[in-house]
PDB file of C-alpha atoms in Angstrom:
ATOM      1  CA  MET H   1      45.179 104.560  31.810  1.00  0.00           C
ATOM      2  CA  VAL H   2      44.001 101.428  33.622  1.00  0.00           C
ATOM      3  CA  ALA H   3      40.343 100.715  32.905  1.00  0.00           C
ATOM      4  CA  THR H   4      37.806 100.348  35.709  1.00  0.00           C
ATOM      5  CA  ALA H   5      36.826  96.699  36.199  1.00  0.00           C
ATOM      6  CA  GLU H   6      33.345  95.829  34.949  1.00  0.00           C
ATOM      7  CA  ALA H   7      32.298  94.606  38.390  1.00  0.00           C
ATOM      8  CA  ASP H   8      33.432  97.895  39.936  1.00  0.00           C
ATOM      9  CA  GLU H   9      31.571  99.869  37.277  1.00  0.00           C
ATOM     10  CA  GLY H  10      28.397  98.032  38.224  1.00  0.00           C
ATOM     11  CA  GLU H  11      28.945  98.666  41.942  1.00  0.00           C
ATOM     12  CA  ILE H  12      29.554 102.375  41.341  1.00  0.00           C
ATOM     13  CA  ALA H  13      26.510 102.767  39.100  1.00  0.00           C
ATOM     14  CA  ALA H  14      24.241 101.019  41.629  1.00  0.00           C
ATOM     15  CA  PHE H  15      25.572 103.176  44.457  1.00  0.00           C
ATOM     16  CA  LEU H  16      25.083 106.440  42.557  1.00  0.00           C
ATOM     17  CA  GLU H  17      21.553 105.456  41.607  1.00  0.00           C
ATOM     18  CA  ARG H  18      20.825 104.730  45.241  1.00  0.00           C
ATOM     19  CA  VAL H  19      22.132 107.990  46.700  1.00  0.00           C
ATOM     20  CA  TRP H  20      20.438 109.949  43.926  1.00  0.00           C
ATOM     21  CA  SER H  21      17.037 108.394  44.643  1.00  0.00           C
ATOM     22  CA  GLU H  22      17.352 108.402  48.441  1.00  0.00           C
ATOM     23  CA  ASP H  23      19.246 111.619  49.132  1.00  0.00           C
ATOM     24  CA  GLY H  24      18.610 113.699  46.012  1.00  0.00           C
ATOM     25  CA  LEU H  25      22.287 114.595  45.589  1.00  0.00           C
ATOM     26  CA  ALA H  26      23.132 117.248  43.022  1.00  0.00           C
ATOM     27  CA  GLU H  27      24.515 116.175  39.652  1.00  0.00           C
ATOM     28  CA  ARG H  28      27.845 117.830  40.420  1.00  0.00           C
ATOM     29  CA  THR H  29      28.209 115.831  43.630  1.00  0.00           C
ATOM     30  CA  LEU H  30      27.264 112.583  41.898  1.00  0.00           C
ATOM     31  CA  GLN H  31      29.849 113.240  39.187  1.00  0.00           C
ATOM     32  CA  ALA H  32      32.533 113.967  41.790  1.00  0.00           C
ATOM     33  CA  TYR H  33      31.668 110.748  43.639  1.00  0.00           C
ATOM     34  CA  ARG H  34      31.883 108.803  40.380  1.00  0.00           C
ATOM     35  CA  GLN H  35      35.324 110.215  39.587  1.00  0.00           C
ATOM     36  CA  ASP H  36      36.626 109.487  43.100  1.00  0.00           C
ATOM     37  CA  LEU H  37      35.332 105.908  43.117  1.00  0.00           C
ATOM     38  CA  GLU H  38      36.590 105.185  39.609  1.00  0.00           C
ATOM     39  CA  ALA H  39      40.036 106.540  40.515  1.00  0.00           C
ATOM     40  CA  LEU H  40      40.123 104.249  43.563  1.00  0.00           C
ATOM     41  CA  ALA H  41      38.900 101.264  41.522  1.00  0.00           C
ATOM     42  CA  ARG H  42      41.623 101.754  38.873  1.00  0.00           C
ATOM     43  CA  TRP H  43      44.289 102.059  41.561  1.00  0.00           C
ATOM     44  CA  LEU H  44      43.038  98.910  43.312  1.00  0.00           C
ATOM     45  CA  THR H  45      43.241  96.969  40.044  1.00  0.00           C
ATOM     46  CA  GLY H  46      47.010  97.432  40.123  1.00  0.00           C
ATOM     47  CA  ARG H  47      47.044  95.783  43.549  1.00  0.00           C
ATOM     48  CA  GLY H  48      44.914  92.873  42.444  1.00  0.00           C
ATOM     49  CA  ARG H  49      41.854  94.095  44.338  1.00  0.00           C
ATOM     50  CA  THR H  50      38.391  95.461  43.636  1.00  0.00           C
ATOM     51  CA  LEU H  51      36.250  97.946  45.488  1.00  0.00           C
ATOM     52  CA  ARG H  52      34.493  95.069  47.213  1.00  0.00           C
ATOM     53  CA  THR H  53      37.690  93.378  48.409  1.00  0.00           C
ATOM     54  CA  ALA H  54      39.573  96.539  49.416  1.00  0.00           C
ATOM     55  CA  ARG H  55      40.936  96.709  52.952  1.00  0.00           C
ATOM     56  CA  ARG H  56      41.637  99.645  55.222  1.00  0.00           C
ATOM     57  CA  GLU H  57      45.350  99.427  54.391  1.00  0.00           C
ATOM     58  CA  ASP H  58      44.529  99.733  50.683  1.00  0.00           C
ATOM     59  CA  LEU H  59      42.498 102.899  51.197  1.00  0.00           C
ATOM     60  CA  SER H  60      45.176 104.435  53.426  1.00  0.00           C
ATOM     61  CA  ALA H  61      47.831 103.651  50.809  1.00  0.00           C
ATOM     62  CA  PHE H  62      45.638 105.150  48.085  1.00  0.00           C
ATOM     63  CA  HIS H  63      45.248 108.386  50.021  1.00  0.00           C
ATOM     64  CA  GLY H  64      49.003 108.528  50.558  1.00  0.00           C
ATOM     65  CA  SER H  65      49.767 107.940  46.881  1.00  0.00           C
ATOM     66  CA  GLN H  66      47.201 110.433  45.586  1.00  0.00           C
ATOM     67  CA  PRO H  67      47.787 113.705  47.495  1.00  0.00           C
ATOM     68  CA  VAL H  68      45.083 116.337  47.034  1.00  0.00           C
ATOM     69  CA  ALA H  69      43.929 119.511  48.775  1.00  0.00           C
ATOM     70  CA  VAL H  70      42.242 119.133  52.162  1.00  0.00           C
ATOM     71  CA  ARG H  71      38.753 119.877  50.834  1.00  0.00           C
ATOM     72  CA  SER H  72      39.173 117.437  47.952  1.00  0.00           C
ATOM     73  CA  MET H  73      40.383 114.821  50.420  1.00  0.00           C
ATOM     74  CA  ALA H  74      37.302 115.402  52.586  1.00  0.00           C
ATOM     75  CA  ARG H  75      35.005 115.005  49.574  1.00  0.00           C
ATOM     76  CA  ARG H  76      36.859 111.878  48.437  1.00  0.00           C
ATOM     77  CA  GLN H  77      36.569 110.276  51.870  1.00  0.00           C
ATOM     78  CA  SER H  78      32.888 111.203  51.991  1.00  0.00           C
ATOM     79  CA  ALA H  79      32.352 109.329  48.722  1.00  0.00           C
ATOM     80  CA  PHE H  80      34.185 106.273  50.021  1.00  0.00           C
ATOM     81  CA  ARG H  81      32.413 106.261  53.385  1.00  0.00           C
ATOM     82  CA  ARG H  82      28.977 106.489  51.774  1.00  0.00           C
ATOM     83  CA  PHE H  83      29.852 103.819  49.227  1.00  0.00           C
ATOM     84  CA  TYR H  84      31.003 101.308  51.818  1.00  0.00           C
ATOM     85  CA  ALA H  85      28.264 102.173  54.308  1.00  0.00           C
ATOM     86  CA  SER H  86      25.753 101.406  51.569  1.00  0.00           C
ATOM     87  CA  MET H  87      27.450  98.087  50.898  1.00  0.00           C
ATOM     88  CA  ALA H  88      27.534  97.216  54.610  1.00  0.00           C
ATOM     89  CA  ARG H  89      23.834  98.018  54.933  1.00  0.00           C
ATOM     90  CA  ASP H  90      22.989  95.530  52.200  1.00  0.00           C
ATOM     91  CA  GLU H  91      25.350  92.775  53.324  1.00  0.00           C
ATOM     92  CA  PRO H  92      25.373  91.842  57.018  1.00  0.00           C
ATOM     93  CA  GLY H  93      28.889  90.938  58.076  1.00  0.00           C
ATOM     94  CA  PHE H  94      30.589  93.080  55.421  1.00  0.00           C
ATOM     95  CA  GLU H  95      33.642  94.796  56.922  1.00  0.00           C
ATOM     96  CA  ASP H  96      33.683  98.497  56.065  1.00  0.00           C
ATOM     97  CA  PRO H  97      37.308  99.462  55.294  1.00  0.00           C
ATOM     98  CA  THR H  98      36.673 103.178  55.960  1.00  0.00           C
ATOM     99  CA  LEU H  99      35.629 102.862  59.613  1.00  0.00           C
ATOM    100  CA  LEU H 100      39.058 103.410  61.187  1.00  0.00           C
ATOM    101  CA  ILE H 101      40.413 105.926  58.679  1.00  0.00           C
ATOM    102  CA  GLU H 102      40.930 109.349  60.244  1.00  0.00           C
ATOM    103  CA  ARG H 103      38.925 112.154  58.692  1.00  0.00           C
ATOM    104  CA  PRO H 104      40.840 115.212  57.466  1.00  0.00           C
ATOM    105  CA  LYS H 105      40.268 118.440  59.334  1.00  0.00           C
ATOM    106  CA  THR H 106      38.904 120.988  56.903  1.00  0.00           C
ATOM    107  CA  PRO H 107      39.466 124.674  57.645  1.00  0.00           C
ATOM    108  CA  ARG H 108      36.262 126.440  58.538  1.00  0.00           C
ATOM    109  CA  SER H 109      35.535 129.147  56.004  1.00  0.00           C
ATOM    110  CA  LEU H 110      34.482 132.503  57.387  1.00  0.00           C
ATOM    111  CA  PRO H 111      31.228 134.096  56.226  1.00  0.00           C
ATOM    112  CA  LYS H 112      31.684 136.990  53.822  1.00  0.00           C
ATOM    113  CA  ALA H 113      30.707 140.344  55.264  1.00  0.00           C
ATOM    114  CA  LEU H 114      30.701 143.711  53.564  1.00  0.00           C
ATOM    115  CA  ALA H 115      32.008 146.883  55.176  1.00  0.00           C
ATOM    116  CA  GLU H 116      29.364 149.207  56.597  1.00  0.00           C
ATOM    117  CA  ARG H 117      29.973 151.812  53.877  1.00  0.00           C
ATOM    118  CA  GLU H 118      29.498 149.095  51.238  1.00  0.00           C
ATOM    119  CA  ILE H 119      26.227 148.066  52.831  1.00  0.00           C
ATOM    120  CA  GLU H 120      25.103 151.688  52.764  1.00  0.00           C
ATOM    121  CA  GLY H 121      25.893 151.839  49.060  1.00  0.00           C
ATOM    122  CA  LEU H 122      24.040 148.601  48.356  1.00  0.00           C
ATOM    123  CA  LEU H 123      20.976 149.732  50.298  1.00  0.00           C
ATOM    124  CA  HIS H 124      20.837 152.995  48.350  1.00  0.00           C
ATOM    125  CA  ALA H 125      21.290 151.328  44.949  1.00  0.00           C
ATOM    126  CA  PRO H 126      17.602 150.624  44.109  1.00  0.00           C
ATOM    127  CA  ASP H 127      15.631 153.446  42.495  1.00  0.00           C
ATOM    128  CA  VAL H 128      12.830 153.912  45.025  1.00  0.00           C
ATOM    129  CA  SER H 129      10.847 156.066  42.607  1.00  0.00           C
ATOM    130  CA  THR H 130       9.901 152.841  40.801  1.00  0.00           C
ATOM    131  CA  THR H 131       7.663 150.013  42.000  1.00  0.00           C
ATOM    132  CA  LEU H 132      10.364 147.334  41.809  1.00  0.00           C
ATOM    133  CA  GLY H 133      13.031 149.654  43.178  1.00  0.00           C
ATOM    134  CA  LEU H 134      10.921 150.376  46.251  1.00  0.00           C
ATOM    135  CA  ARG H 135      10.311 146.660  46.737  1.00  0.00           C
ATOM    136  CA  ASP H 136      14.021 145.902  46.411  1.00  0.00           C
ATOM    137  CA  ARG H 137      14.980 148.630  48.889  1.00  0.00           C
ATOM    138  CA  ALA H 138      12.439 147.327  51.413  1.00  0.00           C
ATOM    139  CA  MET H 139      13.766 143.757  51.045  1.00  0.00           C
ATOM    140  CA  LEU H 140      17.411 144.789  51.377  1.00  0.00           C
ATOM    141  CA  GLU H 141      16.696 147.025  54.356  1.00  0.00           C
ATOM    142  CA  LEU H 142      14.716 144.293  56.100  1.00  0.00           C
ATOM    143  CA  MET H 143      17.294 141.579  55.550  1.00  0.00           C
ATOM    144  CA  TYR H 144      20.100 143.770  56.845  1.00  0.00           C
ATOM    145  CA  ALA H 145      18.031 145.083  59.763  1.00  0.00           C
ATOM    146  CA  SER H 146      16.792 141.683  60.922  1.00  0.00           C
ATOM    147  CA  GLY H 147      19.463 139.212  59.800  1.00  0.00           C
ATOM    148  CA  LEU H 148      17.015 136.961  57.979  1.00  0.00           C
ATOM    149  CA  ARG H 149      18.007 133.960  55.921  1.00  0.00           C
ATOM    150  CA  VAL H 150      17.198 134.354  52.228  1.00  0.00           C
ATOM    151  CA  SER H 151      14.578 131.600  52.425  1.00  0.00           C
ATOM    152  CA  GLU H 152      12.984 133.298  55.448  1.00  0.00           C
ATOM    153  CA  LEU H 153      12.867 136.629  53.645  1.00  0.00           C
ATOM    154  CA  VAL H 154      11.216 135.430  50.438  1.00  0.00           C
ATOM    155  CA  GLU H 155       8.775 133.153  52.283  1.00  0.00           C
ATOM    156  CA  LEU H 156       7.543 135.822  54.692  1.00  0.00           C
ATOM    157  CA  PRO H 157       3.735 136.025  54.715  1.00  0.00           C
ATOM    158  CA  LEU H 158       2.119 139.418  54.993  1.00  0.00           C
ATOM    159  CA  ALA H 159       0.603 138.310  58.314  1.00  0.00           C
ATOM    160  CA  ALA H 160       4.079 137.864  59.844  1.00  0.00           C
ATOM    161  CA  LEU H 161       4.629 141.624  60.050  1.00  0.00           C
ATOM    162  CA  ASN H 162       3.423 143.672  63.009  1.00  0.00           C
ATOM    163  CA  THR H 163       4.001 147.274  61.963  1.00  0.00           C
ATOM    164  CA  ARG H 164       2.655 148.672  65.228  1.00  0.00           C
ATOM    165  CA  GLN H 165       5.215 146.834  67.338  1.00  0.00           C
ATOM    166  CA  GLY H 166       7.899 146.822  64.642  1.00  0.00           C
ATOM    167  CA  VAL H 167       8.545 143.070  64.803  1.00  0.00           C
ATOM    168  CA  LEU H 168       8.387 140.048  62.533  1.00  0.00           C
ATOM    169  CA  ARG H 169       7.386 136.502  63.386  1.00  0.00           C
ATOM    170  CA  VAL H 170       9.823 134.384  61.410  1.00  0.00           C
ATOM    171  CA  THR H 171       9.631 130.649  60.857  1.00  0.00           C
ATOM    172  CA  GLY H 172      13.187 129.364  60.629  1.00  0.00           C
ATOM    173  CA  LYS H 173      14.883 126.002  60.267  1.00  0.00           C
ATOM    174  CA  GLY H 174      13.030 123.096  61.815  1.00  0.00           C
ATOM    175  CA  GLY H 175       9.797 125.093  61.816  1.00  0.00           C
ATOM    176  CA  LYS H 176      10.917 127.111  64.850  1.00  0.00           C
ATOM    177  CA  ASP H 177       9.348 130.555  65.228  1.00  0.00           C
ATOM    178  CA  ARG H 178      11.179 133.599  66.536  1.00  0.00           C
ATOM    179  CA  LEU H 179      10.376 137.285  66.897  1.00  0.00           C
ATOM    180  CA  VAL H 180      12.882 139.704  65.386  1.00  0.00           C
ATOM    181  CA  PRO H 181      12.901 143.507  65.459  1.00  0.00           C
ATOM    182  CA  VAL H 182      12.545 145.294  62.140  1.00  0.00           C
ATOM    183  CA  GLY H 183      14.182 148.647  62.858  1.00  0.00           C
ATOM    184  CA  GLU H 184      12.849 152.111  62.115  1.00  0.00           C
ATOM    185  CA  VAL H 185      14.451 152.648  58.708  1.00  0.00           C
ATOM    186  CA  ALA H 186      13.480 149.209  57.415  1.00  0.00           C
ATOM    187  CA  LEU H 187       9.954 149.629  58.747  1.00  0.00           C
ATOM    188  CA  GLU H 188       9.645 152.976  56.978  1.00  0.00           C
ATOM    189  CA  TYR H 189      10.551 151.440  53.622  1.00  0.00           C
ATOM    190  CA  ILE H 190       8.322 148.420  54.193  1.00  0.00           C
ATOM    191  CA  GLN H 191       5.361 150.673  54.921  1.00  0.00           C
ATOM    192  CA  SER H 192       6.089 152.692  51.773  1.00  0.00           C
ATOM    193  CA  TYR H 193       6.286 149.450  49.806  1.00  0.00           C
ATOM    194  CA  LEU H 194       2.983 148.245  51.281  1.00  0.00           C
ATOM    195  CA  SER H 195       1.151 151.448  50.429  1.00  0.00           C
ATOM    196  CA  GLN H 196       2.774 152.368  47.102  1.00  0.00           C
ATOM    197  CA  ALA H 197       4.266 149.282  45.441  1.00  0.00           C
ATOM    198  CA  ARG H 198       2.639 146.101  46.680  1.00  0.00           C
ATOM    199  CA  PRO H 199      -0.915 146.984  45.522  1.00  0.00           C
ATOM    200  CA  THR H 200       0.447 147.505  41.997  1.00  0.00           C
ATOM    201  CA  LEU H 201       2.292 144.182  42.051  1.00  0.00           C
ATOM    202  CA  ALA H 202      -0.715 142.344  43.536  1.00  0.00           C
ATOM    203  CA  LYS H 203      -2.858 143.353  40.530  1.00  0.00           C
ATOM    204  CA  GLY H 204      -6.072 143.421  42.524  1.00  0.00           C
ATOM    205  CA  ARG H 205      -5.506 140.019  44.109  1.00  0.00           C
ATOM    206  CA  GLN H 206      -4.808 139.102  47.727  1.00  0.00           C
ATOM    207  CA  PRO H 207      -1.558 137.085  47.685  1.00  0.00           C
ATOM    208  CA  SER H 208      -0.311 135.930  51.057  1.00  0.00           C
ATOM    209  CA  ALA H 209       3.389 136.683  50.475  1.00  0.00           C
ATOM    210  CA  LEU H 210       4.788 139.938  51.812  1.00  0.00           C
ATOM    211  CA  PHE H 211       7.152 140.547  48.896  1.00  0.00           C
ATOM    212  CA  LEU H 212       5.809 140.022  45.390  1.00  0.00           C
ATOM    213  CA  SER H 213       7.323 139.508  41.958  1.00  0.00           C
ATOM    214  CA  LYS H 214       6.272 141.357  38.803  1.00  0.00           C
ATOM    215  CA  ARG H 215       3.717 138.587  38.266  1.00  0.00           C
ATOM    216  CA  GLY H 216       2.086 139.250  41.593  1.00  0.00           C
ATOM    217  CA  GLU H 217       3.416 136.059  43.166  1.00  0.00           C
ATOM    218  CA  GLY H 218       5.828 135.334  45.973  1.00  0.00           C
ATOM    219  CA  MET H 219       9.538 135.864  45.324  1.00  0.00           C
ATOM    220  CA  THR H 220      12.058 133.028  45.016  1.00  0.00           C
ATOM    221  CA  ARG H 221      15.598 132.743  46.352  1.00  0.00           C
ATOM    222  CA  GLN H 222      16.901 132.990  42.794  1.00  0.00           C
ATOM    223  CA  MET H 223      14.974 136.210  42.151  1.00  0.00           C
ATOM    224  CA  PHE H 224      16.381 137.810  45.287  1.00  0.00           C
ATOM    225  CA  TRP H 225      19.910 136.627  44.474  1.00  0.00           C
ATOM    226  CA  THR H 226      19.603 138.155  41.003  1.00  0.00           C
ATOM    227  CA  LEU H 227      18.492 141.535  42.320  1.00  0.00           C
ATOM    228  CA  VAL H 228      21.246 141.595  44.961  1.00  0.00           C
ATOM    229  CA  LYS H 229      23.895 140.977  42.290  1.00  0.00           C
ATOM    230  CA  ARG H 230      22.377 143.607  40.018  1.00  0.00           C
ATOM    231  CA  HIS H 231      22.366 146.293  42.692  1.00  0.00           C
ATOM    232  CA  ALA H 232      25.862 145.312  43.867  1.00  0.00           C
ATOM    233  CA  MET H 233      27.213 145.824  40.347  1.00  0.00           C
ATOM    234  CA  VAL H 234      25.684 149.311  40.251  1.00  0.00           C
ATOM    235  CA  VAL H 235      27.704 150.416  43.288  1.00  0.00           C
ATOM    236  CA  GLY H 236      30.897 148.632  42.247  1.00  0.00           C
ATOM    237  CA  ILE H 237      30.897 145.704  44.678  1.00  0.00           C
ATOM    238  CA  ASN H 238      32.826 142.757  43.214  1.00  0.00           C
ATOM    239  CA  SER H 239      30.529 139.826  42.483  1.00  0.00           C
ATOM    240  CA  LYS H 240      33.024 137.451  44.141  1.00  0.00           C
ATOM    241  CA  ARG H 241      32.329 139.204  47.448  1.00  0.00           C
ATOM    242  CA  ILE H 242      28.584 138.752  47.165  1.00  0.00           C
ATOM    243  CA  SER H 243      26.629 135.715  48.296  1.00  0.00           C
ATOM    244  CA  PRO H 244      22.913 135.135  48.872  1.00  0.00           C
ATOM    245  CA  HIS H 245      23.530 135.534  52.611  1.00  0.00           C
ATOM    246  CA  VAL H 246      25.841 138.546  52.446  1.00  0.00           C
ATOM    247  CA  LEU H 247      23.358 140.850  54.190  1.00  0.00           C
ATOM    248  CA  ARG H 248      22.740 138.305  56.967  1.00  0.00           C
ATOM    249  CA  HIS H 249      26.477 137.861  57.494  1.00  0.00           C
ATOM    250  CA  SER H 250      27.022 141.619  57.486  1.00  0.00           C
ATOM    251  CA  PHE H 251      24.167 142.090  59.967  1.00  0.00           C
ATOM    252  CA  ALA H 252      25.788 139.670  62.406  1.00  0.00           C
ATOM    253  CA  THR H 253      29.327 140.963  61.979  1.00  0.00           C
ATOM    254  CA  HIS H 254      28.360 144.616  62.318  1.00  0.00           C
ATOM    255  CA  LEU H 255      26.305 143.943  65.454  1.00  0.00           C
ATOM    256  CA  LEU H 256      29.292 142.249  67.084  1.00  0.00           C
ATOM    257  CA  ASN H 257      31.582 145.087  66.009  1.00  0.00           C
ATOM    258  CA  HIS H 258      29.263 147.475  67.838  1.00  0.00           C
ATOM    259  CA  GLY H 259      29.241 145.433  71.049  1.00  0.00           C
ATOM    260  CA  ALA H 260      26.239 143.099  70.666  1.00  0.00           C
ATOM    261  CA  ASP H 261      25.949 140.159  73.063  1.00  0.00           C
ATOM    262  CA  LEU H 262      26.639 136.785  71.450  1.00  0.00           C
ATOM    263  CA  ARG H 263      23.598 135.140  73.069  1.00  0.00           C
ATOM    264  CA  ALA H 264      21.319 137.903  71.830  1.00  0.00           C
ATOM    265  CA  LEU H 265      22.787 137.516  68.341  1.00  0.00           C
ATOM    266  CA  GLN H 266      22.123 133.780  68.509  1.00  0.00           C
ATOM    267  CA  MET H 267      18.446 134.455  69.191  1.00  0.00           C
ATOM    268  CA  LEU H 268      18.198 137.050  66.407  1.00  0.00           C
ATOM    269  CA  LEU H 269      19.771 134.706  63.864  1.00  0.00           C
ATOM    270  CA  GLY H 270      17.725 131.718  64.960  1.00  0.00           C
ATOM    271  CA  HIS H 271      20.742 129.481  65.583  1.00  0.00           C
ATOM    272  CA  SER H 272      19.994 126.406  67.668  1.00  0.00           C
ATOM    273  CA  ALA H 273      23.597 126.198  68.920  1.00  0.00           C
ATOM    274  CA  LEU H 274      25.819 129.024  70.154  1.00  0.00           C
ATOM    275  CA  SER H 275      28.804 127.437  68.394  1.00  0.00           C
ATOM    276  CA  THR H 276      27.185 128.307  65.043  1.00  0.00           C
ATOM    277  CA  THR H 277      26.967 131.961  66.054  1.00  0.00           C
ATOM    278  CA  GLN H 278      30.551 132.067  67.340  1.00  0.00           C
ATOM    279  CA  ILE H 279      31.935 131.924  63.793  1.00  0.00           C
ATOM    280  CA  TYR H 280      31.014 135.606  63.502  1.00  0.00           C
ATOM    281  CA  THR H 281      33.361 136.494  66.345  1.00  0.00           C
ATOM    282  CA  LEU H 282      36.187 135.235  64.128  1.00  0.00           C
ATOM    283  CA  VAL H 283      35.006 137.476  61.297  1.00  0.00           C
ATOM    284  CA  ALA H 284      34.954 140.458  63.650  1.00  0.00           C
ATOM    285  CA  LYS H 285      38.455 139.628  64.958  1.00  0.00           C
ATOM    286  CA  GLU H 286      39.835 139.375  61.419  1.00  0.00           C
ATOM    287  CA  GLY H 287      38.415 142.814  60.691  1.00  0.00           C
ATOM    288  CA  LEU H 288      40.065 144.261  63.792  1.00  0.00           C
ATOM    289  CA  LYS H 289      43.402 142.714  62.807  1.00  0.00           C
ATOM    290  CA  ARG H 290      43.240 144.312  59.376  1.00  0.00           C
ATOM    291  CA  LEU H 291      42.304 147.655  60.930  1.00  0.00           C
ATOM    292  CA  HIS H 292      45.230 147.456  63.338  1.00  0.00           C
ATOM    293  CA  ALA H 293      47.699 146.488  60.635  1.00  0.00           C
ATOM    294  CA  GLN H 294      46.517 149.321  58.406  1.00  0.00           C
ATOM    295  CA  HIS H 295      46.464 152.184  60.916  1.00  0.00           C
ATOM    296  CA  HIS H 296      48.753 151.342  63.857  1.00  0.00           C
ATOM    297  CA  PRO H 297      52.284 152.785  63.512  1.00  0.00           C
ATOM    298  CA  ARG H 298      53.725 149.419  64.518  1.00  0.00           C
ATOM    299  CA  GLY H 299      51.091 147.337  62.723  1.00  0.00           C
TER     300      GLY H 299
END
């Protein structure tokens, strides 16, 4: 294998240090960027060039000679664009070879949604005769009833809940507040949790969080993710079909299946753009296609 030139190694190391300190990229992303840049640097060596002297034609030829899946291509081009943008920022007059390279179109993945019967099973999985089981049932019911993001759910303060009106004041992305309905069943379990389970978890203190851990503190995303997986396993839901947002996705998909208005759904989910909400119409359509194929005599 051709070795990466020492000068290129230095350029790559400096770039990775920069994006780590400025953007806080995950270790996995940094490692992928390193591999992509080193692969390009080795290939350029065979053409008598370095990363610094590469031209647009070189990068286009590299992409053509190293075919990969669409998502890998998108990640690779992201690494190259960030690398050369960083170089151009430091050196006025530097010609970025990635500027005119067309970006690959990545297929938009559809959110995972469970069937309504699966949701029913998941909601009934916690043992509500226990303190933690009652808490878990209240959290699952609320997330499915209101379509909350995981971060919104675990960060809910006790003061955000209005039990008399049956609504929550939720602070979403960008610090934007919205009011969302709770629903009768979810409200019933939340009230049971507040009267029977939360005082035990609070241990005589007055924590501000609505949902508390065994230590009497606010929950984390990881804690909620762990309990969702645990309860899903109990009712036989494959772990590959579970994500931290599965209840939110199911909430949106099921509302559309039952005739909800897309604009109303946008407001409930707290999406700033309708185009973000429209992805759920595709999920609903895919479900209808499967239903038709399964039950129609000419499906």
